[in-house]
Short mmCIF file of C-alpha atoms in Angstrom, two decimals:
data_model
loop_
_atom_site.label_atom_id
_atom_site.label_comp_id
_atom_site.label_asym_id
_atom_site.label_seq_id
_atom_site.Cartn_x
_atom_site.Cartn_y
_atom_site.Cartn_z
CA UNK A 23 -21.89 71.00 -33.05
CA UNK A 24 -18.04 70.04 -32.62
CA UNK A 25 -16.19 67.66 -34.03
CA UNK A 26 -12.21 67.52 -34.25
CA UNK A 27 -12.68 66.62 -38.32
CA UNK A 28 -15.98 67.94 -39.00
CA UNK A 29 -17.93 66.42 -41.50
CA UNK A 30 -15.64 63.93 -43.19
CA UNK A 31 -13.86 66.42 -44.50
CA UNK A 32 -11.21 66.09 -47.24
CA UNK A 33 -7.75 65.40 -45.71
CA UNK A 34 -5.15 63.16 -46.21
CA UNK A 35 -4.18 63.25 -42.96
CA UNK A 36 -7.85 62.82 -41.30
CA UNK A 37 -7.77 59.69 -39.26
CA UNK A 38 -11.00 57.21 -38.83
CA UNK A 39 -13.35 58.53 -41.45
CA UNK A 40 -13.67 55.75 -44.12
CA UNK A 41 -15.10 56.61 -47.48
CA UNK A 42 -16.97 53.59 -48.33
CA UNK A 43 -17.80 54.50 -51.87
CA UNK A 44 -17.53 57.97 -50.96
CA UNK A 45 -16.09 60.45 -53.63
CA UNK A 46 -14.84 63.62 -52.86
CA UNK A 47 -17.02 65.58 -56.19
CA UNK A 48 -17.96 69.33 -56.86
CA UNK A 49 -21.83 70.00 -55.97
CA UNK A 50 -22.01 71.81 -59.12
CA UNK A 51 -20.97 69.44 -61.69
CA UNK A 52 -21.65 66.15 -60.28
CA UNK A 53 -24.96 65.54 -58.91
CA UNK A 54 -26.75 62.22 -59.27
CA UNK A 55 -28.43 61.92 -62.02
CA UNK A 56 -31.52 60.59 -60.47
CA UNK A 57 -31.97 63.34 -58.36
CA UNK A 58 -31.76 65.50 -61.21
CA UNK A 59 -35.02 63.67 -62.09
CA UNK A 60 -36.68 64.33 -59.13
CA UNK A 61 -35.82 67.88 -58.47
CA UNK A 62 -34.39 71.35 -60.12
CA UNK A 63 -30.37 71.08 -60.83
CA UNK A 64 -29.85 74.01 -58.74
CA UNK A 65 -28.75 74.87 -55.19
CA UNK A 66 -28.50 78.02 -53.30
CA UNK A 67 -30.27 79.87 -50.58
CA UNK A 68 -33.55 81.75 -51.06
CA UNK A 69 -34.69 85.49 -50.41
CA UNK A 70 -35.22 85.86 -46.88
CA UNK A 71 -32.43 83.29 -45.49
CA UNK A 72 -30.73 84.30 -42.30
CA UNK A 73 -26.34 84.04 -42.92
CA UNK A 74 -24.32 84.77 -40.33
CA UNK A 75 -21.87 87.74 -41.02
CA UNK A 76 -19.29 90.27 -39.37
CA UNK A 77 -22.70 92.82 -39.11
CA UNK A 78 -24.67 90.33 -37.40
CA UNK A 79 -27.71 88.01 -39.32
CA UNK A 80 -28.20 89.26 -42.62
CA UNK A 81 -30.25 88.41 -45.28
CA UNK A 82 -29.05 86.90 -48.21
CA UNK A 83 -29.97 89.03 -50.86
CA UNK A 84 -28.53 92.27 -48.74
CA UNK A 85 -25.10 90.25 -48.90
CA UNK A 86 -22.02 91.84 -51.58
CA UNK A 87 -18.87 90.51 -52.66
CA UNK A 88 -15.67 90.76 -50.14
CA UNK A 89 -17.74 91.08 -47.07
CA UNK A 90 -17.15 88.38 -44.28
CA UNK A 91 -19.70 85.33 -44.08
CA UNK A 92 -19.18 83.25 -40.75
CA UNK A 93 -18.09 79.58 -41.94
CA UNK A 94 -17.90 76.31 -39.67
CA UNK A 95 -14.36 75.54 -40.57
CA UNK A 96 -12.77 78.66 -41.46
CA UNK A 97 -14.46 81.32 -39.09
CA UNK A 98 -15.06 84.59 -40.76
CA UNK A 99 -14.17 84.24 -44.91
CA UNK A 100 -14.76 87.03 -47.50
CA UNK A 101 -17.38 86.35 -50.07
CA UNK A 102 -16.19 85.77 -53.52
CA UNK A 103 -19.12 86.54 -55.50
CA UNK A 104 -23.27 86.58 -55.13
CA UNK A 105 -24.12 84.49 -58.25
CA UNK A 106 -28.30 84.99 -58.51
CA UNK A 107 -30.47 83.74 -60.52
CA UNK A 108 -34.43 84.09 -61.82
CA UNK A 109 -36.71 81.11 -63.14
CA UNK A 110 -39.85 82.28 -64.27
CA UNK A 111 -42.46 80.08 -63.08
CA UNK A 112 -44.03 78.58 -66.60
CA UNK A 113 -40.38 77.43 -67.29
CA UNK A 114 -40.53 75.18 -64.23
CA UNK A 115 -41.87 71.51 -64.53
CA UNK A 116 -44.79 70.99 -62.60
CA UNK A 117 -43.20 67.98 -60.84
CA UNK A 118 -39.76 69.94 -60.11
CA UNK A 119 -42.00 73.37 -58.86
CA UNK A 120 -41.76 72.82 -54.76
CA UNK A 121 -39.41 73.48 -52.43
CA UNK A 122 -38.63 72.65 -49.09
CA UNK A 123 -39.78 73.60 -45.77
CA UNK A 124 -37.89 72.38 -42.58
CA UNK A 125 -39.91 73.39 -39.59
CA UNK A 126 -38.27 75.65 -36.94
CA UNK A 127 -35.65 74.12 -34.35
CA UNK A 128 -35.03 70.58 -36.67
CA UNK A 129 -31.49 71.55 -38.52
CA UNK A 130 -30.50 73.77 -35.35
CA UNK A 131 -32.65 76.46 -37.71
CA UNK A 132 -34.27 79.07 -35.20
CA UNK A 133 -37.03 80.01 -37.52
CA UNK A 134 -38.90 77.99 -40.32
CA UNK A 135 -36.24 77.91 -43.58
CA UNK A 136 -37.59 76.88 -46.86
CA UNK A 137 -34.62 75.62 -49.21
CA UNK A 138 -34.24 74.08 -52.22
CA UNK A 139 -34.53 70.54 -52.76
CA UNK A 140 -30.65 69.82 -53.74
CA UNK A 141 -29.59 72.44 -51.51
CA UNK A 142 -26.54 69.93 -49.13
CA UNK A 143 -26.77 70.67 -45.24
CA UNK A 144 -24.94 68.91 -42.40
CA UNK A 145 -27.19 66.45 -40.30
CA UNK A 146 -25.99 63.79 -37.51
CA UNK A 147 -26.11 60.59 -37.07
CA UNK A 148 -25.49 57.63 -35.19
CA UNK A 149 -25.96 55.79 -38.11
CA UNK A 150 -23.59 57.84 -40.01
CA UNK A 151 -20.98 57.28 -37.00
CA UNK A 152 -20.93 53.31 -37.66
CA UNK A 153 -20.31 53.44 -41.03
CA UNK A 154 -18.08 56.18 -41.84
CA UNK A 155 -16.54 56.66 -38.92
CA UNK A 156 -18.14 60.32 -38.61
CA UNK A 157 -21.71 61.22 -36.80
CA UNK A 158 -22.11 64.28 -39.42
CA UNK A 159 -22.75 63.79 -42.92
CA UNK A 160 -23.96 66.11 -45.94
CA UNK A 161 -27.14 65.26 -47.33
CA UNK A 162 -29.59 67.53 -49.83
CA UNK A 163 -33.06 68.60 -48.45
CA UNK A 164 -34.95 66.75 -51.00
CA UNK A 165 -33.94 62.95 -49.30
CA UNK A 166 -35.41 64.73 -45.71
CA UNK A 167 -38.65 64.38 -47.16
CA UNK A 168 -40.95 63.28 -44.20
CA UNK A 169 -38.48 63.66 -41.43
CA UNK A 170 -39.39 65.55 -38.26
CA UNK A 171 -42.24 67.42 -40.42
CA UNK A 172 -39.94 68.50 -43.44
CA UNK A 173 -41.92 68.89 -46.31
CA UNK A 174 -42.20 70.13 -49.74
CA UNK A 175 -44.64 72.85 -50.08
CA UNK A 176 -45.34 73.97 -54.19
CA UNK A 177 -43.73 76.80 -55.87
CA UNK A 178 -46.47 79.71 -56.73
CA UNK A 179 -44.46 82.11 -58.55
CA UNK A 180 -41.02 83.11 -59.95
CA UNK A 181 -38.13 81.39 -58.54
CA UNK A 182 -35.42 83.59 -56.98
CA UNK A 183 -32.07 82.01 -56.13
CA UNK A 184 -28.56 83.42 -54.52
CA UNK A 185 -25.06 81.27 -54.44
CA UNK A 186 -22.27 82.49 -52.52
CA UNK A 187 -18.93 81.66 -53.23
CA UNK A 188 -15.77 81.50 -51.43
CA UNK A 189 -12.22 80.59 -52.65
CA UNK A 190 -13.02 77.13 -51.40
CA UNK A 191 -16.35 75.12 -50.61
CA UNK A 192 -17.20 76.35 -47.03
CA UNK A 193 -20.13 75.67 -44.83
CA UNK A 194 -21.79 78.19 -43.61
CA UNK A 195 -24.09 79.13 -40.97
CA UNK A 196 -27.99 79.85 -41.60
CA UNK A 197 -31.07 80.78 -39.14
CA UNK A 198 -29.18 79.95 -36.05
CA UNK A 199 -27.00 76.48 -36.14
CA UNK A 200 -28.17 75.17 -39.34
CA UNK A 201 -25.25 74.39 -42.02
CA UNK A 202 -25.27 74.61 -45.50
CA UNK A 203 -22.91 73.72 -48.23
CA UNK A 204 -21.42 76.86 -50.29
CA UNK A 205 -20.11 76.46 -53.32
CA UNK A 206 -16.08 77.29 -54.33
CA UNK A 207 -16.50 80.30 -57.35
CA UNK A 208 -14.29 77.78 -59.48
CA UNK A 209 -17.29 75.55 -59.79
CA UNK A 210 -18.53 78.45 -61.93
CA UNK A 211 -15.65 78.54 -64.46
CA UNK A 212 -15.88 76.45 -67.43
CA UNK A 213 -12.41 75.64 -67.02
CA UNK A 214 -12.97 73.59 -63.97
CA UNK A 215 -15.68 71.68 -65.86
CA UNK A 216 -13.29 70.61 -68.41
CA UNK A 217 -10.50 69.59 -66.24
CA UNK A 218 -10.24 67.43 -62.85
CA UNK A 219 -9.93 70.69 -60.78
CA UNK A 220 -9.13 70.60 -57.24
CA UNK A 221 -9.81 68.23 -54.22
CA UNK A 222 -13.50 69.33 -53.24
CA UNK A 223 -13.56 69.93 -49.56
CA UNK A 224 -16.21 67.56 -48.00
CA UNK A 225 -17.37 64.26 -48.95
CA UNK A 226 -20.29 63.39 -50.51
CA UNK A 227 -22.30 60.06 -50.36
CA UNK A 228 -23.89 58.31 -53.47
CA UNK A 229 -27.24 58.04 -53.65
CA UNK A 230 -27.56 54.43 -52.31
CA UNK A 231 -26.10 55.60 -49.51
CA UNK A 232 -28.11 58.80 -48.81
CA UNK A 233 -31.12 56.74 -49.21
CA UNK A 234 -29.92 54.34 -46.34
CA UNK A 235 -28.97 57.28 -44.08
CA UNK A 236 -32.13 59.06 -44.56
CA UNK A 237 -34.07 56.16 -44.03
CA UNK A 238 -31.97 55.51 -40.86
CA UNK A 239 -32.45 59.16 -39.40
CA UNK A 240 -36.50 58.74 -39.31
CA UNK A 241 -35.91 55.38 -37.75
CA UNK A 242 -33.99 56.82 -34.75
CA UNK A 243 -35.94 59.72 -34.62
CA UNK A 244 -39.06 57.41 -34.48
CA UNK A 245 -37.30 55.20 -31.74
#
């Protein structure tokens, strides 16, 4: 994937991408609500997912602070942190307890990934070109649901869950091509809650939207 502004991301100075309700918001403080209904809050990658470092693939729980992940926009960045985190089963509600599977070549993945449901990743689309200007947009796993045999499979035991951070959101790469959202380590300080903190790096759509662009990518795909 190449694009001269990838992703609508967040510049003054990027020409042609039109925001059309679009907001640039932190991942971690902002969600939609309703999805927060339909799935657990949290994002992150799960034991056994591929990132790309300066060693080669690596899994993500083998991954420490300062060493250099491979990111779309910023080639090689230093890790800030490894946030993890453990959710015992029993403490999950039985309609949040899945996650989901996206079968082997459909994200650029080259292997099956499972990931959580509000976990962002790039996809692209023509539909995403005529309105905003920009084929590639960010969209969570959950709103997949159904499309070229992504699924949610249930949760059988404890939940395990690592977040990278970087100085700044980055996206980074996963099981081959795939591209998922990683957070800035300022979403984790309670300061940035409290205040406006700074510009977010890529755009996200509201839910309306994300709706209409899912809905549009099983349509083309069906075509």
């Amino acid at each position: 994937m190449t694009h001269p502004m990838p992703f609508g991301k967040n510049n003054e100075h990027s020409a042609g991408f039109r925001t059309s309700g679009a907001t640039p918001i932190s991942a971690a403080m902002m969600k939609d609500e309703q999805l927060y209904a339909m799935a657990l809050r949290e994002d992150g990658l799960l034991p056994g997912t591929l990132v790309a470092t300066s060693t080669g693939w690596r899994k993500i729980e083998t991954i420490q602070p300062g060493e250099m992940v491979l990111t779309f926009d910023n080639g090689m960045q230093p890790v800030t942190h490894i946030h993890s985190l453990s959710i015992p089963h029993n403490a999950l509600p039985p309609h949040k307890a899945f996650t989901m599977v996206v079968p082997q070549d459909v994200l650029g993945n080259r292997r099956q990934i499972e990931l959580l449901p509000l976990q962002e990743i790039i996809i692209e689309s023509d539909f995403a070109e005529e309105k905003y200007g920009d084929p590639f947009a960010l969209i969570q796993a959950l709103m997949l649901d159904g499309f070229d045999g992504i699924r949610r499979v249930p949760l059988r035991g404890d939940l395990r869950i690592y977040m990278p951070t970087f100085e700044q959101e980055q996206l980074i790469h996963t099981c081959g091509t795939a591209l998922l959202t990683a957070r800035a380590e300022s979403d984790f300080s309670p300061l940035d809650a409290c205040s406006t903190g700074p510009e977010r790096e890529y755009m996200r759509l509201p839910l309306e939207e994300l709706s209409a662009l899912a809905d549009s990518l099983k349509q083309e795909r069906a075509a």
